[in-house]
Coordinates of C-alpha atoms in Angstrom, one line a residue:
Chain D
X55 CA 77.4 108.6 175.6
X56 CA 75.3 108.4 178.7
X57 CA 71.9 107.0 178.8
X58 CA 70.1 110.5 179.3
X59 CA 72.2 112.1 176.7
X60 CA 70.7 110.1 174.5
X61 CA 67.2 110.6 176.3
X62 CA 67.9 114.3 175.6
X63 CA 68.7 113.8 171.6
X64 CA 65.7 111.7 171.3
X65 CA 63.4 113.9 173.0
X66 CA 64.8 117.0 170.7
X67 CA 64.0 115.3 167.9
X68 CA 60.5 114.0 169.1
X69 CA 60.3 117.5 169.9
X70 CA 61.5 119.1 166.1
X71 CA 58.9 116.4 164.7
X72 CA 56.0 117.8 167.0
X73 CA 57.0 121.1 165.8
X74 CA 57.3 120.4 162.8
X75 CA 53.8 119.3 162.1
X76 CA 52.6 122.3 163.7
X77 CA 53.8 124.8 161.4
X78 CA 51.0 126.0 159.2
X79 CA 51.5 124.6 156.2
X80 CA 51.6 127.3 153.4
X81 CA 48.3 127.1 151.5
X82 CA 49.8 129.0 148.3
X83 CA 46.9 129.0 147.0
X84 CA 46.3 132.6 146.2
X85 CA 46.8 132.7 142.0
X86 CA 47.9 135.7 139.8
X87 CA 44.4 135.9 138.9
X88 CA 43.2 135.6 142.1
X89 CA 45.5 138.3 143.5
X90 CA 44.5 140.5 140.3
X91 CA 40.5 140.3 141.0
X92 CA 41.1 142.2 144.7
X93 CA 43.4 145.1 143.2
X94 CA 40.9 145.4 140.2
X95 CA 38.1 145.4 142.9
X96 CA 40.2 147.7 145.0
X97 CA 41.0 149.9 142.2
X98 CA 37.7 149.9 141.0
X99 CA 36.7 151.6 144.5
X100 CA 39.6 154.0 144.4
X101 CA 38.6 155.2 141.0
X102 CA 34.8 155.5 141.9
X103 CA 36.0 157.5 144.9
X104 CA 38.0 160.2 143.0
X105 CA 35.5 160.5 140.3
X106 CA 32.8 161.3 143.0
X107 CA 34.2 164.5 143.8
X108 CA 33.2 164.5 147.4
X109 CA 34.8 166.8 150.5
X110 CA 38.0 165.8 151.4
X111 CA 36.7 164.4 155.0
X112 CA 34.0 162.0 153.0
X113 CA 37.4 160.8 151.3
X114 CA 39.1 160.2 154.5
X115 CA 35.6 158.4 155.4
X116 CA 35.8 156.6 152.4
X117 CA 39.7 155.6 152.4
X118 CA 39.2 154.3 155.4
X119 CA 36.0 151.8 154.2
X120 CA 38.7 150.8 151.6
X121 CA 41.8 150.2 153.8
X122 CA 39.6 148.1 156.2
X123 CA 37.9 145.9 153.3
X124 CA 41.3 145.5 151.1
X125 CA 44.3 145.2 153.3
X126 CA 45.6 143.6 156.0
X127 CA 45.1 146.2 158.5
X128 CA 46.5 144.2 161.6
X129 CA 50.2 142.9 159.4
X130 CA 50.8 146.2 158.8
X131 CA 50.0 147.9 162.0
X132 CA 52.5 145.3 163.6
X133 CA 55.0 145.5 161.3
X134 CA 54.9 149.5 161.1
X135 CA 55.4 149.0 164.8
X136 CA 58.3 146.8 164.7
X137 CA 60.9 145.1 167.4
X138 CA 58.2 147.2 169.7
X139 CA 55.5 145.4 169.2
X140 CA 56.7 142.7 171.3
X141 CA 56.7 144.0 174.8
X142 CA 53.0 145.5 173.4
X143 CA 50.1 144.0 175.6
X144 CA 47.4 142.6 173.6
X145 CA 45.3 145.7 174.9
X146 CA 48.0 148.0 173.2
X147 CA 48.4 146.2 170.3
X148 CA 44.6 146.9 169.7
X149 CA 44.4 150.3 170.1
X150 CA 47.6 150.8 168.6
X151 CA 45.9 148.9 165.1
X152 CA 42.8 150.9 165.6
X153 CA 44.6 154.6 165.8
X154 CA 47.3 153.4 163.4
X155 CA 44.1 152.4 160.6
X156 CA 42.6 156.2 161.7
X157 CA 46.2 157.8 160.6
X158 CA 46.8 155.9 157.1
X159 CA 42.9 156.8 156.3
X160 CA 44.1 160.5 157.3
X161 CA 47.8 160.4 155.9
X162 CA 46.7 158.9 152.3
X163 CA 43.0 159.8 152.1
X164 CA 43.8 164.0 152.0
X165 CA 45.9 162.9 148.7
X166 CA 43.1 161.6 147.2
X167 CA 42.6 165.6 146.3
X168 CA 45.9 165.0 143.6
X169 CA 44.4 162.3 142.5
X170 CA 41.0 164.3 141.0
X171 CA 40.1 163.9 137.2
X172 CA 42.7 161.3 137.2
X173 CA 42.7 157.5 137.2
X174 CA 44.3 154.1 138.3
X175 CA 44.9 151.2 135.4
X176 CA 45.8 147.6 136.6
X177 CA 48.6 146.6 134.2
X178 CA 49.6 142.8 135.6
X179 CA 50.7 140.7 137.8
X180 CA 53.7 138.9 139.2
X181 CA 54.7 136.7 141.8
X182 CA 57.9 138.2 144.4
X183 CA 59.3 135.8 147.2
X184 CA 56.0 134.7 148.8
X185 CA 53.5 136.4 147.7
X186 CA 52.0 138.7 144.2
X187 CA 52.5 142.0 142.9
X188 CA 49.8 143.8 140.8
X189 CA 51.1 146.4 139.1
X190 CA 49.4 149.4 138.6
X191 CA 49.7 152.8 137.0
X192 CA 48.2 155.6 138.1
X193 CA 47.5 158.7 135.4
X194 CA 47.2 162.0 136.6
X195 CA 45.8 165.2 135.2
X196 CA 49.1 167.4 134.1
X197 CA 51.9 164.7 135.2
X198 CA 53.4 161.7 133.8
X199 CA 52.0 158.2 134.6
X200 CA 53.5 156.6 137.7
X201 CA 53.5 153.3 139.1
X202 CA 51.9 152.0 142.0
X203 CA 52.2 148.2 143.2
X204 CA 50.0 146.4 145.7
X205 CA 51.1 143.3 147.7
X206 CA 48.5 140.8 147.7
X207 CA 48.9 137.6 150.0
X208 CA 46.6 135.4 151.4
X209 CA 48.4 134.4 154.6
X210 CA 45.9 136.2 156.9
X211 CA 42.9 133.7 156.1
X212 CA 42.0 136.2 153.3
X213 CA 43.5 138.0 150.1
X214 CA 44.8 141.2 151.5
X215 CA 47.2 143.6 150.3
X216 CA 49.6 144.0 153.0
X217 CA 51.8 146.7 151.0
X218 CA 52.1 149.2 148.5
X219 CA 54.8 150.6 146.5
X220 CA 54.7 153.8 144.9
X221 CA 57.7 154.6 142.4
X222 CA 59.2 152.4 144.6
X223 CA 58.6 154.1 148.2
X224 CA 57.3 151.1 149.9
X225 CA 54.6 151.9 152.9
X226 CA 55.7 149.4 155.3
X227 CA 59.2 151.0 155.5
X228 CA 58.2 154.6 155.4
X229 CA 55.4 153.8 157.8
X230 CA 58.0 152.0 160.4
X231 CA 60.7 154.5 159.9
X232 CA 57.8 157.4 160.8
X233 CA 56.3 155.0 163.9
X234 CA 59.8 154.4 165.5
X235 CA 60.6 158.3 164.9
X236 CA 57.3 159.5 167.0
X237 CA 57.9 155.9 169.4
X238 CA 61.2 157.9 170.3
X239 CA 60.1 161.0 170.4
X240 CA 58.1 159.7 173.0
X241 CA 60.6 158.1 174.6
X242 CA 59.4 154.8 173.8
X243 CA 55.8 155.1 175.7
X244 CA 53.5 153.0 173.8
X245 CA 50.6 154.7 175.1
X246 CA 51.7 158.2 174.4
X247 CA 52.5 156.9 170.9
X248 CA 48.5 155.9 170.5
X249 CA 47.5 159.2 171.7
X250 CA 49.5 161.0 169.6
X251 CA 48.7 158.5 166.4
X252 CA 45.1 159.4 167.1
X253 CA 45.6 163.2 165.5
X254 CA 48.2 162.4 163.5
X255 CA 47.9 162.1 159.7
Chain B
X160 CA 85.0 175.5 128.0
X161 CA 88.0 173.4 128.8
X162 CA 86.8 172.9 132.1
X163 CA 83.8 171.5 130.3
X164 CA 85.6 169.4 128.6
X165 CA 87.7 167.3 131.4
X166 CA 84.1 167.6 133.9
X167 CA 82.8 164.4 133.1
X168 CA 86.7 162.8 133.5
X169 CA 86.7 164.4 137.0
X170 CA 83.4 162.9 137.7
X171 CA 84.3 159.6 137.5
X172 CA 87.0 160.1 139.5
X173 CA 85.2 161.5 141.9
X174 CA 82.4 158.9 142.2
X175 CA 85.5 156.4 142.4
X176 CA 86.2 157.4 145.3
X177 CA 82.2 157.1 146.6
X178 CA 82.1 156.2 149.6
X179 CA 80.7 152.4 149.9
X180 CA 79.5 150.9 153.0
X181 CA 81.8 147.8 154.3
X182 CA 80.2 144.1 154.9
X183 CA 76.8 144.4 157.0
X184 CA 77.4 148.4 157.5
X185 CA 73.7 148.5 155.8
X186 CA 71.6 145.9 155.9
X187 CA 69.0 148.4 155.5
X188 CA 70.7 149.9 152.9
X189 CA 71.1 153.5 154.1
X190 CA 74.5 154.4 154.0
X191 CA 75.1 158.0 155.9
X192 CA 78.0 158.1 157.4
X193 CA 77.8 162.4 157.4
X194 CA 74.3 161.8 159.2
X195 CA 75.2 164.9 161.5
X196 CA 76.1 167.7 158.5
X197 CA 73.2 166.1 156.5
X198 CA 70.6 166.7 159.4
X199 CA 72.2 170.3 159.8
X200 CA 71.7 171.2 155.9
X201 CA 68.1 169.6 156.1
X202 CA 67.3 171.7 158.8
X203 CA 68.2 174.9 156.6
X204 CA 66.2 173.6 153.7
X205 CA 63.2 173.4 156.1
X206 CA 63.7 176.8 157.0
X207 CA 64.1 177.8 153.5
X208 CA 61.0 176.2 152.5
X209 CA 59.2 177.8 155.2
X210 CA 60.2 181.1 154.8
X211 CA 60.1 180.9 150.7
X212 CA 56.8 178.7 150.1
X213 CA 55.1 179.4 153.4
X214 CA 55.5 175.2 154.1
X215 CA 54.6 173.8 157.3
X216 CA 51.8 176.3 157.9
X217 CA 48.3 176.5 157.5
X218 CA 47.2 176.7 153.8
X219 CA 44.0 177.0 152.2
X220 CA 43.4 174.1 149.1
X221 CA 44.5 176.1 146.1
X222 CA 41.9 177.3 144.6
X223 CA 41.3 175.7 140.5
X224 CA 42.5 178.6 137.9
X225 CA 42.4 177.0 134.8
X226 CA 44.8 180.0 133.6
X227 CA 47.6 179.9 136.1
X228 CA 47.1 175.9 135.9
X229 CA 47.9 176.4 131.7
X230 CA 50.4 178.9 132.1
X231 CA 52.3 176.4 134.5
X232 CA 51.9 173.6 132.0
X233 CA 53.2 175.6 129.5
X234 CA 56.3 176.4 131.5
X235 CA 56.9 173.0 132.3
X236 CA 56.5 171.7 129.2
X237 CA 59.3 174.3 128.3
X238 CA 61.6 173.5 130.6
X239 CA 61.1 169.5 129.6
X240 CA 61.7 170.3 126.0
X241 CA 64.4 172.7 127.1
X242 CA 66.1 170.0 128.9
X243 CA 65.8 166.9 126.4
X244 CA 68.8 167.3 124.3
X245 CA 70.6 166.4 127.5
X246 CA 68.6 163.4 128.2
X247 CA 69.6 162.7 124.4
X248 CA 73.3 163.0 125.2
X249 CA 73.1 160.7 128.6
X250 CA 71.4 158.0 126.6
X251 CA 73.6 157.9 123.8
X252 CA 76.2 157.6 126.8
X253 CA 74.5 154.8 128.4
X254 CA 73.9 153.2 125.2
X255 CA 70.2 153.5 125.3
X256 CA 69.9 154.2 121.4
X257 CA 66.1 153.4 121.7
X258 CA 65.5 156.3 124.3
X259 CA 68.0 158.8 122.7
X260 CA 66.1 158.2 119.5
X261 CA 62.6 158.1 121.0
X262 CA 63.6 162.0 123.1
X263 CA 65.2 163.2 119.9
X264 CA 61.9 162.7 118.1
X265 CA 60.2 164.3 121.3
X266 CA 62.6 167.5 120.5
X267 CA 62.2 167.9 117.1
X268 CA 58.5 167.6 116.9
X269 CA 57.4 169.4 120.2
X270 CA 60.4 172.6 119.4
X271 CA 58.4 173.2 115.9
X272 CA 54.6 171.8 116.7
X273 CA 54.8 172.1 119.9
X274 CA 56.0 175.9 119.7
X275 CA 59.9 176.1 120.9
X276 CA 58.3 173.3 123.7
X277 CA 55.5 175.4 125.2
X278 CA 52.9 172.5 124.4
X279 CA 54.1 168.5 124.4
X280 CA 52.7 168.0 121.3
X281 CA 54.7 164.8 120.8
X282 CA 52.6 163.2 124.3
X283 CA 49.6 163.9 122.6
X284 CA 50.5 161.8 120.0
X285 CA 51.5 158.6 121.8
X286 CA 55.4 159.5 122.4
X287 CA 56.3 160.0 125.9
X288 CA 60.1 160.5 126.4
X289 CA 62.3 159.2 129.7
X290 CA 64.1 161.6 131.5
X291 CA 67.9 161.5 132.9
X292 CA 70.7 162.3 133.8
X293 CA 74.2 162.3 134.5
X294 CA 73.9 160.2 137.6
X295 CA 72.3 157.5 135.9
X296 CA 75.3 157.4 133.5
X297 CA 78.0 156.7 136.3
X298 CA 74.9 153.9 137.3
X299 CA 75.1 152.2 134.1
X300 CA 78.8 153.0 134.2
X301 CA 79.4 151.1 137.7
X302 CA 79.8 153.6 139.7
X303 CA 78.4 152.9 143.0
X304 CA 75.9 154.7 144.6
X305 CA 78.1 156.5 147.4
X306 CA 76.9 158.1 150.9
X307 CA 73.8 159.8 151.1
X308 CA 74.5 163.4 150.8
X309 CA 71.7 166.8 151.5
X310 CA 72.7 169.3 149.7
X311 CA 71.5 173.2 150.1
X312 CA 68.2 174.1 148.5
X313 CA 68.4 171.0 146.1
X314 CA 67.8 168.6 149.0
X315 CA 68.5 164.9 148.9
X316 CA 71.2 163.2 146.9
X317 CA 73.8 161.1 147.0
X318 CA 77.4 161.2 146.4
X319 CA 76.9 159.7 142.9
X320 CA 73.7 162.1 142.1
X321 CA 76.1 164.9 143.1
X322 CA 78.6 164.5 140.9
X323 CA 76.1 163.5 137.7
X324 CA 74.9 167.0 138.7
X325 CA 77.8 168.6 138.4
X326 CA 78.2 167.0 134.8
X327 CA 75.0 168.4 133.9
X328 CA 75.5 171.6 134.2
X329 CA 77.5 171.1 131.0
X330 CA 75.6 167.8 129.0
X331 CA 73.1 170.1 127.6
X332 CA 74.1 171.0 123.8
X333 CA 71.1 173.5 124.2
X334 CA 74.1 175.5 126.1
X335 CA 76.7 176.1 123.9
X336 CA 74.7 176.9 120.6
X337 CA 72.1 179.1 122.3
X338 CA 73.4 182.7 123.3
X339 CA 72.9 184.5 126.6
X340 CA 69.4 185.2 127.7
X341 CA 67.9 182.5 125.7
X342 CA 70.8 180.0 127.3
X343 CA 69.4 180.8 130.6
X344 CA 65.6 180.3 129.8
X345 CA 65.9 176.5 130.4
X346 CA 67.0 177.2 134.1
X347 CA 64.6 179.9 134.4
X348 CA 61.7 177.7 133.4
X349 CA 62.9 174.4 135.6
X350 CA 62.8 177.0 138.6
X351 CA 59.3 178.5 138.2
X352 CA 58.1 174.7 137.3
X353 CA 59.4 173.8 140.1
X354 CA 57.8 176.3 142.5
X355 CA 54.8 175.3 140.7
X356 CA 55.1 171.7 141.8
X357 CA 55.8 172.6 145.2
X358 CA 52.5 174.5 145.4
X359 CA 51.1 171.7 143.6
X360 CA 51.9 169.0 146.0
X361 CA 51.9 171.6 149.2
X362 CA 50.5 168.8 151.3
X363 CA 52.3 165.7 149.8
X364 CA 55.7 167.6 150.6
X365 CA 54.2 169.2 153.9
X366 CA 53.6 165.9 155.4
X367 CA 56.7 164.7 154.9
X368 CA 59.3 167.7 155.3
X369 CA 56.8 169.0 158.1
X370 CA 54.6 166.8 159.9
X371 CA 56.4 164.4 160.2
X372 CA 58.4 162.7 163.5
X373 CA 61.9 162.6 162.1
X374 CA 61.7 164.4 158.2
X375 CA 65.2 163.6 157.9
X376 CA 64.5 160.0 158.3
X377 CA 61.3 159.8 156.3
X378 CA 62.8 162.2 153.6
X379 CA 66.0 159.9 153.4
X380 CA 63.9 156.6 152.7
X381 CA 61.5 158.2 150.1
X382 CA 64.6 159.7 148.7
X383 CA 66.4 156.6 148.0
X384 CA 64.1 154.7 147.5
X385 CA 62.7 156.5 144.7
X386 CA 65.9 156.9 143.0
X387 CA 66.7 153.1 143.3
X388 CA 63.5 152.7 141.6
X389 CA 64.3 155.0 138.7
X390 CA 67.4 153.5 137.8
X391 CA 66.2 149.6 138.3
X392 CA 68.4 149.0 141.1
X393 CA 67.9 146.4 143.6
X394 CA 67.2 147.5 147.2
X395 CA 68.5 145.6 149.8
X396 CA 65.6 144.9 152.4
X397 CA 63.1 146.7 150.2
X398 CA 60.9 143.3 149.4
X399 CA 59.4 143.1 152.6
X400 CA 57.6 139.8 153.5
X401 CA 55.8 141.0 157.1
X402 CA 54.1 137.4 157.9
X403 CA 57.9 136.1 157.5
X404 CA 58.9 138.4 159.5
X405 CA 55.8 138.5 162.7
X406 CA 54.9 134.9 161.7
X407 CA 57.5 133.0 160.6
X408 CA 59.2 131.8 157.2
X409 CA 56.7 129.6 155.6
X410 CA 58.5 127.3 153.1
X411 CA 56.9 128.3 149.9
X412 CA 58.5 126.6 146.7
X413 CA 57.4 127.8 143.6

């Protein structure tokens, strides 16, 4: 074995160690109960806004307050926009999270009409791969209970939810499924994608 | 009748032979190998629900009428209590004693109480039933869940949902003690519930089989996923973890 052989070996490993100690080191430190107090805070808002009645656009207004307070607006919008949002400029990726926050509040907020004279329980909490899972069920006027699950980690800085499940449809997936469908519909223009995420939903 | 008899025996040959996708044909876990006939019978069903329930197009929010809104109920209800005796009949076959006893109960109470079913008398008293169906029988069975399959007006299924619903047209006692029209008020009742639903929901189901960029796509996901869910099945990629995924795997031992 030739001297800078081994130079190279040692240097890879100097250079794993280095690495190494830059990871961030996972601060786990989110609990059950802490995941628990932001859907109970969450749901608390939810519930205040279907009981208030309002027009569907001061829902949409007020979704949106929610969204941006509770979850982890950015995560999502990146992983909605998948493999893509690597050749993304930072430029894009902004406006792309601010139009993408616009359609949720849109999409989800106009359902807030089903969700009149109904109500949202937490039930409990559980821990999946990396992160919790407060379960939820939400009753209805006229329809059998269903479940909704939120996705609460702290790996942003904060406790976020950064997914929800509804009888099982998960949001990231649908969401990423419906992003790379308009992404190719627009032949995979970024910017055309903004434009048209800004009056969709 | 004798074709009644050997259905359930042809089902489960049928769902033998369910399609199954090889090693790493679905890491996403959408198998569709007849994507191109699928997207053709969506396409009808979108026209179908255009023409039929107006869907796509501008609607105004449906006004409240507390008496069509109670009249729907009523039918639903119906067709529920119509249909339990079949849910009875799956669970016995999936060996869910406690649910066949639990919908059995349901019956009895709401087709006497609850007059023949029109009011779900037994909800009001704390016993909500699960529904079924033959689908989830060949699940419990071990039958695998076989391509994804759209089929004409009933929409999304899958090769293993298709056959159950084949079976069902027969699992319901309901259809061989009751006589002709009253046999036929159970379908009658699931149809006009189900026309309610859709008026119900006009937005939910506009977004998704309208609005959206690819409603074949988005309708496939939900689809599956939802069923998946019903029947406790795990979904391969469904637990998502995006920081792992944008940021990196962070070593988290429990």
């Amino acid at each position: 074995m030739s001297q800078s052989e081994r130079m190279t070996r040692r240097n890879l490993l100097a250079g794993i160690g280095a690495g190494a100690a830059l990871l961030p080191i996972p601060a786990f430190s989110l609990t059950n109960a802490g995941a628990k107090k932001l859907v109970d805070s969450l749901v608390a808002d939810i519930n205040r806004v279907i009981a208030s009645g309002k027009s569907e656009a001061a829902m949409i207004r007020e979704f949106e307050r929610i969204f941006a307070r509770y979850a982890d607006v950015p995560t999502i919008a990146r992983y909605a926009l998948g493999v893509d949002a690597r050749r993304a400029s930072a430029a894009q990726i902004n406006a792309f999270t601010a139009a993408f926050k616009g359609y949720i509040s849109r999409k989800y907020g106009k359902r807030f009409r089903e969700f009149i004279g109904g109500k949202i329980v937490v039930e409990r909490v559980f821990v999946e791969k990396t992160y919790h899972v407060v379960r939820s069920t939400a009753y209805l006027r006229g329809e059998s209970p269903f479940i909704i699950d939120f996705m609460v980690s702290d790996r942003s800085g904060r406790d976020l939810f950064f997914n929800t499940k509804i009888e099982g449809v998960n949001m990231l997936l649908t969401e990423r499924t419906e992003i790379g469908a308009m992404l190719d519909r627009r032949r995979g223009d970024i910017d055309a994608l903004i434009a048209d995420l800004r009056r969709a939903g | 009748m004798k074709l009644s008899k050997i259905t359930p025996f042809l089902a489960v040959i049928v769902t033998a032979g369910c399609s199954t996708p090889g090693p790493g044909d679905a890491p996403d876990g959408i198998h569709d190998p007849y994507e191109a006939s699928n997207r053709r019978v969506h396409a009808f069903n979108q026209t179908v629900d255009r023409r039929v329930f107006g869907g796509g197009g501008e609607r105004a929010a449906p006004r409240p009428n507390r008496f069509r809104e109670g009249v729907t109920e009523n039918i639903s209800n119906f067709s529920d209590n119509f249909a339990t005796p079949g849910y009875v009949v799956n669970q016995v076959l999936q060996g869910d004693l406690g649910g066949a006893t639990v919908n059995t109960l349901r019956f009895a109470v709401n087709s006497t109480l609850g007059f023949a079913g029109l009011a779900d008398v037994a909800a009001d008293l704390g016993v909500t039933g699960s529904k079924t169906d033959f689908g989830e029988t060949l699940h419990v069975w071990g039958a695998p869940e076989g391509a994804y399959h759209v089929l004409p007006i009933l929409g999304p299924s899958t090769e293993r949902d298709t056959a159950g619903s084949v079976v069902d047209l027969f699992t319901n006692p309901l259809g061989y003690v009751l006589d002709p029209p009253e046999k036929y008020s159970g379908t009658a009742a699931k149809l006009v519930s189900r026309a309610a639903k859709r008026r119900q929901y006009g937005d939910t189901v506009d977004s998704v089989l309208h609005d959206s960029a690819d409603s074949y796509a988005q309708t496939r996901l939900i689809y599956l996923q939802n069923r998946r869910f019903e029947l406790g099945q795990d979904v391969p990629g469904d637990n998502v973890d995006p920081y792992e995924e944008l940021y990196g795997s962070a070593d988290v031992s429990e």
